[in-house]
Amino acid sequence: MTEFELSLFNNLASIPKGRLISYGGLAKLSGYPNHARHVGKVLSKLPKDTKLPWFRVVNGQGKISLQGEAYQRQKTKLEMEGIEVNEQGKVINFKHLKY
DNA sequence: AAAGTGACGGTCT
DNA sequence: AAGACCGCCACTT
C-alpha cells in the first residue's frame, strides 16, 4: 500500500453521494497531479465488494470510461443516485466536486 | 532492457 | 464540437 493509494482511498471515500470527481481531479486532490492514469490503474484493482464509491469517478469530459459490462455496472450505480447518463456515456444531472 | 499498455488530460486543429 | 496529438507514469511483455 503506497502513500498515494492511501491518500487516494481517503479522498475517494469522502466524495458525497450525488457528486462526481474526475480521475485527474482525484489525483490532484491526493497530492499527485498528472497521475490520472495511475488513479484508473489503482481503481481497477479494487475488489468488487469494496465500500468505496469508485463509480463516482468519471473522466475529464464527464463521461464513463469503463467499457462493456463494467460500463453498465457504473451507469446503474450512478442512476441509483439520481444521476442520468446519456447514450454517449456522459453524465447529465450532477454536481462535480472538482475537475 | 526496450516497447507496449491503460478506468486519463490539456492543447491544438 | 470532435478528433488528433502528445505528455504522463507504473506495470507487463
mmCIF file of C-alpha atoms (C1' of nucleotides) in Angstrom:
data_model
loop_
_atom_site.group_PDB
_atom_site.id
_atom_site.type_symbol
_atom_site.label_atom_id
_atom_site.label_comp_id
_atom_site.label_asym_id
_atom_site.label_seq_id
_atom_site.Cartn_x
_atom_site.Cartn_y
_atom_site.Cartn_z
ATOM 1 C CA MET A 1 0.000 0.000 0.000
ATOM 2 C CA THR A 2 1.700 3.170 -1.207
ATOM 3 C CA GLU A 3 1.192 6.622 0.251
ATOM 4 C CA PHE A 4 -0.511 7.639 -2.956
ATOM 5 C CA GLU A 5 -3.042 4.830 -2.732
ATOM 6 C CA LEU A 6 -3.755 5.599 0.909
ATOM 7 C CA SER A 7 -4.396 9.264 0.167
ATOM 8 C CA LEU A 8 -6.417 8.293 -2.882
ATOM 9 C CA PHE A 9 -8.686 5.984 -0.914
ATOM 10 C CA ASN A 10 -9.247 8.579 1.789
ATOM 11 C CA ASN A 11 -10.223 11.238 -0.732
ATOM 12 C CA LEU A 12 -12.410 8.878 -2.701
ATOM 13 C CA ALA A 13 -14.264 7.829 0.445
ATOM 14 C CA SER A 14 -15.053 11.500 1.084
ATOM 15 C CA ILE A 15 -16.879 12.100 -2.207
ATOM 16 C CA PRO A 16 -20.530 12.753 -1.246
ATOM 17 C CA LYS A 17 -23.434 10.883 -2.776
ATOM 18 C CA GLY A 18 -24.713 12.599 -5.885
ATOM 19 C CA ARG A 19 -21.376 14.257 -6.620
ATOM 20 C CA LEU A 20 -18.650 13.248 -9.011
ATOM 21 C CA ILE A 21 -14.943 13.791 -9.486
ATOM 22 C CA SER A 22 -12.600 13.193 -12.408
ATOM 23 C CA TYR A 23 -9.597 10.888 -12.406
ATOM 24 C CA GLY A 24 -7.274 13.861 -12.752
ATOM 25 C CA GLY A 25 -9.109 15.780 -10.039
ATOM 26 C CA LEU A 26 -8.805 12.882 -7.632
ATOM 27 C CA ALA A 27 -5.118 12.540 -8.428
ATOM 28 C CA LYS A 28 -4.520 16.228 -7.796
ATOM 29 C CA LEU A 29 -6.586 16.107 -4.616
ATOM 30 C CA SER A 30 -4.371 13.285 -3.425
ATOM 31 C CA GLY A 31 -1.246 15.329 -3.984
ATOM 32 C CA TYR A 32 -0.181 13.787 -7.263
ATOM 33 C CA PRO A 33 -1.164 15.976 -10.222
ATOM 34 C CA ASN A 34 -0.734 14.456 -13.673
ATOM 35 C CA HIS A 35 -1.289 10.971 -12.357
ATOM 36 C CA ALA A 36 -4.809 10.490 -13.680
ATOM 37 C CA ARG A 37 -3.898 7.210 -15.387
ATOM 38 C CA HIS A 38 -2.474 5.844 -12.200
ATOM 39 C CA VAL A 39 -5.781 6.541 -10.467
ATOM 40 C CA GLY A 40 -7.556 4.400 -13.037
ATOM 41 C CA LYS A 41 -4.979 1.696 -12.538
ATOM 42 C CA VAL A 42 -5.500 1.632 -8.785
ATOM 43 C CA LEU A 43 -9.284 1.681 -9.065
ATOM 44 C CA SER A 44 -9.190 -1.223 -11.495
ATOM 45 C CA LYS A 45 -7.701 -3.370 -8.740
ATOM 46 C CA LEU A 46 -10.440 -2.668 -6.201
ATOM 47 C CA PRO A 47 -12.379 -5.719 -5.048
ATOM 48 C CA LYS A 48 -15.896 -5.851 -6.475
ATOM 49 C CA ASP A 49 -17.386 -5.695 -2.983
ATOM 50 C CA THR A 50 -15.481 -2.547 -1.972
ATOM 51 C CA LYS A 51 -17.329 0.081 0.019
ATOM 52 C CA LEU A 52 -15.502 2.877 -1.791
ATOM 53 C CA PRO A 53 -17.612 4.975 -4.227
ATOM 54 C CA TRP A 54 -15.477 4.127 -7.279
ATOM 55 C CA PHE A 55 -18.495 4.750 -9.520
ATOM 56 C CA ARG A 56 -18.416 8.483 -8.671
ATOM 57 C CA VAL A 57 -15.251 8.858 -10.744
ATOM 58 C CA VAL A 58 -15.609 9.831 -14.413
ATOM 59 C CA ASN A 59 -13.168 11.243 -16.953
ATOM 60 C CA GLY A 60 -12.409 14.861 -17.711
ATOM 61 C CA GLN A 61 -15.162 15.051 -20.302
ATOM 62 C CA GLY A 62 -17.756 13.979 -17.781
ATOM 63 C CA LYS A 63 -18.096 10.555 -19.352
ATOM 64 C CA ILE A 64 -17.846 7.000 -18.067
ATOM 65 C CA SER A 65 -14.528 5.484 -19.094
ATOM 66 C CA LEU A 66 -15.395 1.869 -18.447
ATOM 67 C CA GLN A 67 -16.361 -0.473 -21.256
ATOM 68 C CA GLY A 68 -18.877 -3.267 -21.718
ATOM 69 C CA GLU A 69 -20.196 -4.982 -18.604
ATOM 70 C CA ALA A 70 -18.316 -2.630 -16.279
ATOM 71 C CA TYR A 71 -19.837 0.381 -18.049
ATOM 72 C CA GLN A 72 -23.326 -0.920 -17.300
ATOM 73 C CA ARG A 73 -22.471 -1.515 -13.657
ATOM 74 C CA GLN A 74 -21.238 2.052 -13.162
ATOM 75 C CA LYS A 75 -24.193 3.502 -15.091
ATOM 76 C CA THR A 76 -26.639 1.617 -12.869
ATOM 77 C CA LYS A 77 -24.844 2.736 -9.710
ATOM 78 C CA LEU A 78 -24.997 6.378 -10.798
ATOM 79 C CA GLU A 79 -28.638 6.188 -11.802
ATOM 80 C CA MET A 80 -29.404 4.854 -8.344
ATOM 81 C CA GLU A 81 -28.097 8.182 -7.059
ATOM 82 C CA GLY A 82 -30.270 10.122 -9.461
ATOM 83 C CA ILE A 83 -27.551 10.869 -11.986
ATOM 84 C CA GLU A 84 -28.554 10.473 -15.623
ATOM 85 C CA VAL A 85 -26.219 9.038 -18.234
ATOM 86 C CA ASN A 86 -26.889 9.716 -21.906
ATOM 87 C CA GLU A 87 -26.266 7.469 -24.932
ATOM 88 C CA GLN A 88 -22.671 8.596 -25.180
ATOM 89 C CA GLY A 89 -21.862 7.702 -21.594
ATOM 90 C CA LYS A 90 -21.977 11.311 -20.486
ATOM 91 C CA VAL A 91 -23.377 12.162 -17.073
ATOM 92 C CA ILE A 92 -26.084 14.840 -17.040
ATOM 93 C CA ASN A 93 -27.584 15.828 -13.673
ATOM 94 C CA PHE A 94 -24.617 16.007 -11.375
ATOM 95 C CA LYS A 95 -22.586 18.383 -9.294
ATOM 96 C CA HIS A 96 -18.910 17.896 -9.841
ATOM 97 C CA LEU A 97 -16.676 18.163 -6.826
ATOM 98 C CA LYS A 98 -13.595 19.012 -8.758
ATOM 99 C CA TYR A 99 -12.041 18.505 -12.155
ATOM 100 C "C1'" DA B 1 16.160 -3.527 -21.357
ATOM 101 C "C1'" DA B 2 13.057 -1.649 -24.832
ATOM 102 C "C1'" DA B 3 8.396 -1.427 -26.117
ATOM 103 C "C1'" DG B 4 3.666 -1.656 -25.315
ATOM 104 C "C1'" DT B 5 -0.458 -0.549 -22.493
ATOM 105 C "C1'" DG B 6 -4.119 1.765 -19.997
ATOM 106 C "C1'" DA B 7 -10.983 3.163 -15.540
ATOM 107 C "C1'" DC B 8 -6.509 9.989 -18.321
ATOM 108 C "C1'" DG B 9 -5.943 15.056 -19.598
ATOM 109 C "C1'" DG B 10 -4.636 19.597 -21.816
ATOM 110 C "C1'" DT B 11 -3.940 21.791 -26.403
ATOM 111 C "C1'" DC B 12 -4.323 22.495 -30.881
ATOM 112 C "C1'" DT B 13 -6.939 21.943 -35.438
ATOM 113 C "C1'" DA C 1 -17.992 20.118 -31.265
ATOM 114 C "C1'" DA C 2 -14.943 16.444 -32.125
ATOM 115 C "C1'" DG C 3 -10.505 14.358 -33.272
ATOM 116 C "C1'" DA C 4 -5.751 14.076 -33.433
ATOM 117 C "C1'" DC C 5 -1.558 14.605 -30.777
ATOM 118 C "C1'" DC C 6 1.345 14.251 -27.222
ATOM 119 C "C1'" DG C 7 2.629 14.097 -22.234
ATOM 120 C "C1'" DC C 8 2.228 11.287 -18.331
ATOM 121 C "C1'" DC C 9 3.765 7.002 -15.165
ATOM 122 C "C1'" DA C 10 3.514 2.324 -13.159
ATOM 123 C "C1'" DC C 11 3.376 -2.287 -14.884
ATOM 124 C "C1'" DT C 12 3.757 -6.030 -18.011
ATOM 125 C "C1'" DT C 13 5.841 -8.351 -22.097
#
